[in-house]
Amino acid sequence: TPKKAPPMPGDVLVHAVGEKAGQPVTVADLGEELVRAWPMGKDKEGNDVVRDGEPTGILAIYKFPAGEIKAPTRLEGTIDGQIVAYSDRCTHAGCNVGEGKAPSGKGIMNCPCHSGQYEPREGCKVIGGPPPAPLPQLPIKLEGDKLVATSFFVSRPFGYATDEDWVKYT
Ligand code: FES
């Protein structure tokens, strides 16, 4: 069903939590702290459907100062090299990943389950703990004031058992 589908091209990213839950995420909502979102698509009748029935569709969105986002982030999948979206489901065992701090004091992503750490400025590469792979980036673009997915995740997210499981969406 559309509710249980993964993110698809054209989906609008909407807030997952807080008083804006269900409303489109705008640039003004974003910063260096994680904003959690769901993709929102359409059902057959053309009505909006938040895809919150597929746990692997949960997203983490950031806006960093210009120049901070580097490879292996795919810059063409960011908005102006500053706004980037990732799967927010840990590649280790599927927990939602939250905020953390590096010893330098810099904000990073930290998984509450087994202390997996990711660097969202560098393609969410693993910088600590047991995760076997980066959090997959979801390529996005700006349409008006909304963030819109342009493809499926660029690498295999948690919950897709084989590469073929995610390649069929790409
Ligand atoms: Fe995230 Fe284990 S589930 S580190």
PDB file of C-alpha atoms and ligand atoms in Angstrom:
ATOM      1  CA  THR A   1       0.000   0.000   0.000  1.00  0.00           C
ATOM      2  CA  PRO A   2       1.206   3.605  -0.453  1.00  0.00           C
ATOM      3  CA  LYS A   3       1.560   3.935   3.332  1.00  0.00           C
ATOM      4  CA  LYS A   4       3.959   0.992   3.478  1.00  0.00           C
ATOM      5  CA  ALA A   5       5.945   1.954   0.390  1.00  0.00           C
ATOM      6  CA  PRO A   6       9.541   3.171   0.578  1.00  0.00           C
ATOM      7  CA  PRO A   7      10.472   6.739  -0.451  1.00  0.00           C
ATOM      8  CA  MET A   8       9.848   7.339  -4.145  1.00  0.00           C
ATOM      9  CA  PRO A   9      10.800  10.092  -6.590  1.00  0.00           C
ATOM     10  CA  GLY A  10       8.410  13.019  -6.197  1.00  0.00           C
ATOM     11  CA  ASP A  11       7.656  12.313  -2.534  1.00  0.00           C
ATOM     12  CA  VAL A  12       7.494  15.413  -0.325  1.00  0.00           C
ATOM     13  CA  LEU A  13       9.342  15.170   3.001  1.00  0.00           C
ATOM     14  CA  VAL A  14       7.109  15.937   6.001  1.00  0.00           C
ATOM     15  CA  HIS A  15       7.867  16.303   9.692  1.00  0.00           C
ATOM     16  CA  ALA A  16       7.665  13.005  11.589  1.00  0.00           C
ATOM     17  CA  VAL A  17       7.423  14.457  15.105  1.00  0.00           C
ATOM     18  CA  GLY A  18       6.476  17.588  17.013  1.00  0.00           C
ATOM     19  CA  GLU A  19       3.783  20.137  16.424  1.00  0.00           C
ATOM     20  CA  LYS A  20       4.543  20.261  12.698  1.00  0.00           C
ATOM     21  CA  ALA A  21       4.123  16.477  12.272  1.00  0.00           C
ATOM     22  CA  GLY A  22       2.630  15.768   8.858  1.00  0.00           C
ATOM     23  CA  GLN A  23       3.526  19.201   7.458  1.00  0.00           C
ATOM     24  CA  PRO A  24       6.164  19.640   4.755  1.00  0.00           C
ATOM     25  CA  VAL A  25       9.671  20.331   6.027  1.00  0.00           C
ATOM     26  CA  THR A  26      10.857  23.752   4.829  1.00  0.00           C
ATOM     27  CA  VAL A  27      14.369  25.155   4.608  1.00  0.00           C
ATOM     28  CA  ALA A  28      13.593  27.446   7.549  1.00  0.00           C
ATOM     29  CA  ASP A  29      12.953  24.375   9.732  1.00  0.00           C
ATOM     30  CA  LEU A  30      16.443  22.996   9.165  1.00  0.00           C
ATOM     31  CA  GLY A  31      19.829  23.378  10.780  1.00  0.00           C
ATOM     32  CA  GLU A  32      22.653  21.347  12.253  1.00  0.00           C
ATOM     33  CA  GLU A  33      20.238  19.430  14.473  1.00  0.00           C
ATOM     34  CA  LEU A  34      18.527  16.377  13.107  1.00  0.00           C
ATOM     35  CA  VAL A  35      15.012  16.902  11.752  1.00  0.00           C
ATOM     36  CA  ARG A  36      13.166  13.598  11.470  1.00  0.00           C
ATOM     37  CA  ALA A  37      10.833  13.173   8.516  1.00  0.00           C
ATOM     38  CA  TRP A  38       8.695  10.768   6.509  1.00  0.00           C
ATOM     39  CA  PRO A  39       8.223  10.722   2.762  1.00  0.00           C
ATOM     40  CA  MET A  40       4.700  11.636   1.659  1.00  0.00           C
ATOM     41  CA  GLY A  41       3.331  10.346  -1.636  1.00  0.00           C
ATOM     42  CA  LYS A  42      -0.082   9.937  -3.209  1.00  0.00           C
ATOM     43  CA  ASP A  43      -2.623   7.127  -3.201  1.00  0.00           C
ATOM     44  CA  LYS A  44      -4.488   6.020  -6.318  1.00  0.00           C
ATOM     45  CA  GLU A  45      -7.097   8.715  -5.831  1.00  0.00           C
ATOM     46  CA  GLY A  46      -4.396  11.368  -5.651  1.00  0.00           C
ATOM     47  CA  ASN A  47      -4.690  11.983  -1.921  1.00  0.00           C
ATOM     48  CA  ASP A  48      -1.581  12.656   0.163  1.00  0.00           C
ATOM     49  CA  VAL A  49      -0.314   9.610   2.089  1.00  0.00           C
ATOM     50  CA  VAL A  50       2.452   9.793   4.674  1.00  0.00           C
ATOM     51  CA  ARG A  51       4.513   6.630   4.228  1.00  0.00           C
ATOM     52  CA  ASP A  52       4.898   5.950   7.935  1.00  0.00           C
ATOM     53  CA  GLY A  53       3.994   2.273   7.642  1.00  0.00           C
ATOM     54  CA  GLU A  54       7.474   1.410   6.316  1.00  0.00           C
ATOM     55  CA  PRO A  55       9.998   1.799   9.168  1.00  0.00           C
ATOM     56  CA  THR A  56      12.914   2.010   6.749  1.00  0.00           C
ATOM     57  CA  GLY A  57      11.408   5.172   5.210  1.00  0.00           C
ATOM     58  CA  ILE A  58      12.202   7.287   8.284  1.00  0.00           C
ATOM     59  CA  LEU A  59      14.598  10.107   7.382  1.00  0.00           C
ATOM     60  CA  ALA A  60      17.085  12.449   9.046  1.00  0.00           C
ATOM     61  CA  ILE A  61      17.550  15.868   7.425  1.00  0.00           C
ATOM     62  CA  TYR A  62      20.263  18.456   8.101  1.00  0.00           C
ATOM     63  CA  LYS A  63      21.309  21.875   6.827  1.00  0.00           C
ATOM     64  CA  PHE A  64      25.011  22.582   7.261  1.00  0.00           C
ATOM     65  CA  PRO A  65      26.965  25.769   6.570  1.00  0.00           C
ATOM     66  CA  ALA A  66      28.306  26.026   3.013  1.00  0.00           C
ATOM     67  CA  GLY A  67      31.431  23.946   2.426  1.00  0.00           C
ATOM     68  CA  GLU A  68      30.966  21.496   5.312  1.00  0.00           C
ATOM     69  CA  ILE A  69      29.355  18.687   3.314  1.00  0.00           C
ATOM     70  CA  LYS A  70      31.998  16.597   1.593  1.00  0.00           C
ATOM     71  CA  ALA A  71      32.397  13.339  -0.298  1.00  0.00           C
ATOM     72  CA  PRO A  72      31.337  10.617  -0.146  1.00  0.00           C
ATOM     73  CA  THR A  73      28.081  12.566   0.201  1.00  0.00           C
ATOM     74  CA  ARG A  74      26.642  12.791  -3.296  1.00  0.00           C
ATOM     75  CA  LEU A  75      26.477  16.537  -3.675  1.00  0.00           C
ATOM     76  CA  GLU A  76      24.139  16.327  -6.660  1.00  0.00           C
ATOM     77  CA  GLY A  77      21.598  14.750  -4.290  1.00  0.00           C
ATOM     78  CA  THR A  78      21.809  17.668  -1.848  1.00  0.00           C
ATOM     79  CA  ILE A  79      20.179  21.104  -2.021  1.00  0.00           C
ATOM     80  CA  ASP A  80      22.924  23.678  -2.723  1.00  0.00           C
ATOM     81  CA  GLY A  81      25.501  21.417  -1.075  1.00  0.00           C
ATOM     82  CA  GLN A  82      23.961  22.315   2.300  1.00  0.00           C
ATOM     83  CA  ILE A  83      20.784  20.299   2.842  1.00  0.00           C
ATOM     84  CA  VAL A  84      21.092  16.536   2.971  1.00  0.00           C
ATOM     85  CA  ALA A  85      18.748  13.636   3.827  1.00  0.00           C
ATOM     86  CA  TYR A  86      19.604  10.141   5.045  1.00  0.00           C
ATOM     87  CA  SER A  87      17.823   7.034   6.169  1.00  0.00           C
ATOM     88  CA  ASP A  88      17.415   7.384   9.938  1.00  0.00           C
ATOM     89  CA  ARG A  89      17.465   3.627  10.521  1.00  0.00           C
ATOM     90  CA  CYS A  90      20.754   2.229  11.776  1.00  0.00           C
ATOM     91  CA  THR A  91      22.403  -0.230   9.388  1.00  0.00           C
ATOM     92  CA  HIS A  92      23.424  -2.374  12.383  1.00  0.00           C
ATOM     93  CA  ALA A  93      20.087  -3.515  13.835  1.00  0.00           C
ATOM     94  CA  GLY A  94      17.544  -0.990  12.675  1.00  0.00           C
ATOM     95  CA  CYS A  95      17.184   1.471  15.579  1.00  0.00           C
ATOM     96  CA  ASN A  96      16.366   5.108  14.872  1.00  0.00           C
ATOM     97  CA  VAL A  97      19.577   7.141  14.998  1.00  0.00           C
ATOM     98  CA  GLY A  98      19.639  10.383  16.991  1.00  0.00           C
ATOM     99  CA  GLU A  99      21.944  13.218  17.935  1.00  0.00           C
ATOM    100  CA  GLY A 100      25.397  12.772  19.374  1.00  0.00           C
ATOM    101  CA  LYS A 101      28.607  14.672  20.010  1.00  0.00           C
ATOM    102  CA  ALA A 102      32.087  13.865  18.795  1.00  0.00           C
ATOM    103  CA  PRO A 103      34.980  14.343  21.290  1.00  0.00           C
ATOM    104  CA  SER A 104      35.679  17.578  19.408  1.00  0.00           C
ATOM    105  CA  GLY A 105      32.226  18.806  20.445  1.00  0.00           C
ATOM    106  CA  LYS A 106      31.007  18.626  16.880  1.00  0.00           C
ATOM    107  CA  GLY A 107      27.486  17.317  16.389  1.00  0.00           C
ATOM    108  CA  ILE A 108      27.317  13.863  14.835  1.00  0.00           C
ATOM    109  CA  MET A 109      24.731  11.099  14.649  1.00  0.00           C
ATOM    110  CA  ASN A 110      24.625   8.555  17.432  1.00  0.00           C
ATOM    111  CA  CYS A 111      22.644   5.335  17.605  1.00  0.00           C
ATOM    112  CA  PRO A 112      21.141   4.787  21.081  1.00  0.00           C
ATOM    113  CA  CYS A 113      21.179   0.986  20.758  1.00  0.00           C
ATOM    114  CA  HIS A 114      24.887   0.118  20.519  1.00  0.00           C
ATOM    115  CA  SER A 115      26.575   3.515  20.136  1.00  0.00           C
ATOM    116  CA  GLY A 116      27.016   3.418  16.383  1.00  0.00           C
ATOM    117  CA  GLN A 117      28.213   6.815  15.158  1.00  0.00           C
ATOM    118  CA  TYR A 118      27.868   8.441  11.775  1.00  0.00           C
ATOM    119  CA  GLU A 119      29.200  11.657  10.220  1.00  0.00           C
ATOM    120  CA  PRO A 120      26.330  13.320   8.348  1.00  0.00           C
ATOM    121  CA  ARG A 121      28.697  15.804   6.660  1.00  0.00           C
ATOM    122  CA  GLU A 122      30.538  12.941   4.959  1.00  0.00           C
ATOM    123  CA  GLY A 123      27.914  10.681   3.502  1.00  0.00           C
ATOM    124  CA  CYS A 124      26.977   9.383   6.973  1.00  0.00           C
ATOM    125  CA  LYS A 125      30.090   7.246   7.005  1.00  0.00           C
ATOM    126  CA  VAL A 126      30.546   5.120  10.124  1.00  0.00           C
ATOM    127  CA  ILE A 127      32.906   6.810  12.618  1.00  0.00           C
ATOM    128  CA  GLY A 128      32.308   4.530  15.600  1.00  0.00           C
ATOM    129  CA  GLY A 129      30.585   1.389  16.839  1.00  0.00           C
ATOM    130  CA  PRO A 130      29.290  -1.668  15.052  1.00  0.00           C
ATOM    131  CA  PRO A 131      27.293  -0.432  12.018  1.00  0.00           C
ATOM    132  CA  PRO A 132      28.484  -2.258   8.908  1.00  0.00           C
ATOM    133  CA  ALA A 133      27.653   0.498   6.423  1.00  0.00           C
ATOM    134  CA  PRO A 134      26.852   4.200   6.122  1.00  0.00           C
ATOM    135  CA  LEU A 135      23.300   5.463   6.507  1.00  0.00           C
ATOM    136  CA  PRO A 136      22.042   5.647   2.928  1.00  0.00           C
ATOM    137  CA  GLN A 137      21.586   9.110   1.463  1.00  0.00           C
ATOM    138  CA  LEU A 138      18.206   9.985  -0.064  1.00  0.00           C
ATOM    139  CA  PRO A 139      18.729  12.374  -2.998  1.00  0.00           C
ATOM    140  CA  ILE A 140      16.498  15.441  -2.746  1.00  0.00           C
ATOM    141  CA  LYS A 141      15.751  18.747  -4.478  1.00  0.00           C
ATOM    142  CA  LEU A 142      13.846  21.902  -3.638  1.00  0.00           C
ATOM    143  CA  GLU A 143      10.437  22.457  -5.222  1.00  0.00           C
ATOM    144  CA  GLY A 144       9.056  25.793  -4.137  1.00  0.00           C
ATOM    145  CA  ASP A 145       9.554  25.649  -0.392  1.00  0.00           C
ATOM    146  CA  LYS A 146       9.320  21.839  -0.173  1.00  0.00           C
ATOM    147  CA  LEU A 147      11.959  19.122  -0.098  1.00  0.00           C
ATOM    148  CA  VAL A 148      11.252  16.445  -2.681  1.00  0.00           C
ATOM    149  CA  ALA A 149      12.912  13.042  -3.173  1.00  0.00           C
ATOM    150  CA  THR A 150      14.467  12.554  -6.601  1.00  0.00           C
ATOM    151  CA  SER A 151      15.217   8.801  -6.339  1.00  0.00           C
ATOM    152  CA  PHE A 152      15.414   5.909  -3.909  1.00  0.00           C
ATOM    153  CA  PHE A 153      18.291   5.621  -1.409  1.00  0.00           C
ATOM    154  CA  VAL A 154      21.732   5.573  -3.031  1.00  0.00           C
ATOM    155  CA  SER A 155      22.796   2.472  -1.088  1.00  0.00           C
ATOM    156  CA  ARG A 156      21.058  -0.421   0.611  1.00  0.00           C
ATOM    157  CA  PRO A 157      19.055   0.598   3.695  1.00  0.00           C
ATOM    158  CA  PHE A 158      18.427  -1.567   6.742  1.00  0.00           C
ATOM    159  CA  GLY A 159      15.561  -3.974   6.188  1.00  0.00           C
ATOM    160  CA  TYR A 160      16.368  -4.698   2.554  1.00  0.00           C
ATOM    161  CA  ALA A 161      18.018  -8.081   2.781  1.00  0.00           C
ATOM    162  CA  THR A 162      19.943  -8.046  -0.460  1.00  0.00           C
ATOM    163  CA  ASP A 163      21.264  -5.478  -2.891  1.00  0.00           C
ATOM    164  CA  GLU A 164      18.578  -6.619  -5.334  1.00  0.00           C
ATOM    165  CA  ASP A 165      15.901  -5.645  -2.823  1.00  0.00           C
ATOM    166  CA  TRP A 166      16.877  -2.004  -3.069  1.00  0.00           C
ATOM    167  CA  VAL A 167      18.140  -1.964  -6.642  1.00  0.00           C
ATOM    168  CA  LYS A 168      14.625  -2.677  -7.846  1.00  0.00           C
ATOM    169  CA  TYR A 169      13.605   0.726  -6.538  1.00  0.00           C
ATOM    170  CA  THR A 170      16.513   2.666  -8.030  1.00  0.00           C
TER     171      THR A 170
HETATM  172 FE1  FES B   1      22.563   1.076  15.882  1.00  0.00          FE
HETATM  173 FE2  FES B   1      23.283  -1.277  16.847  1.00  0.00          FE
HETATM  174  S1  FES B   1      21.352  -0.692  16.071  1.00  0.00           S
HETATM  175  S2  FES B   1      24.481   0.529  16.709  1.00  0.00           S
END
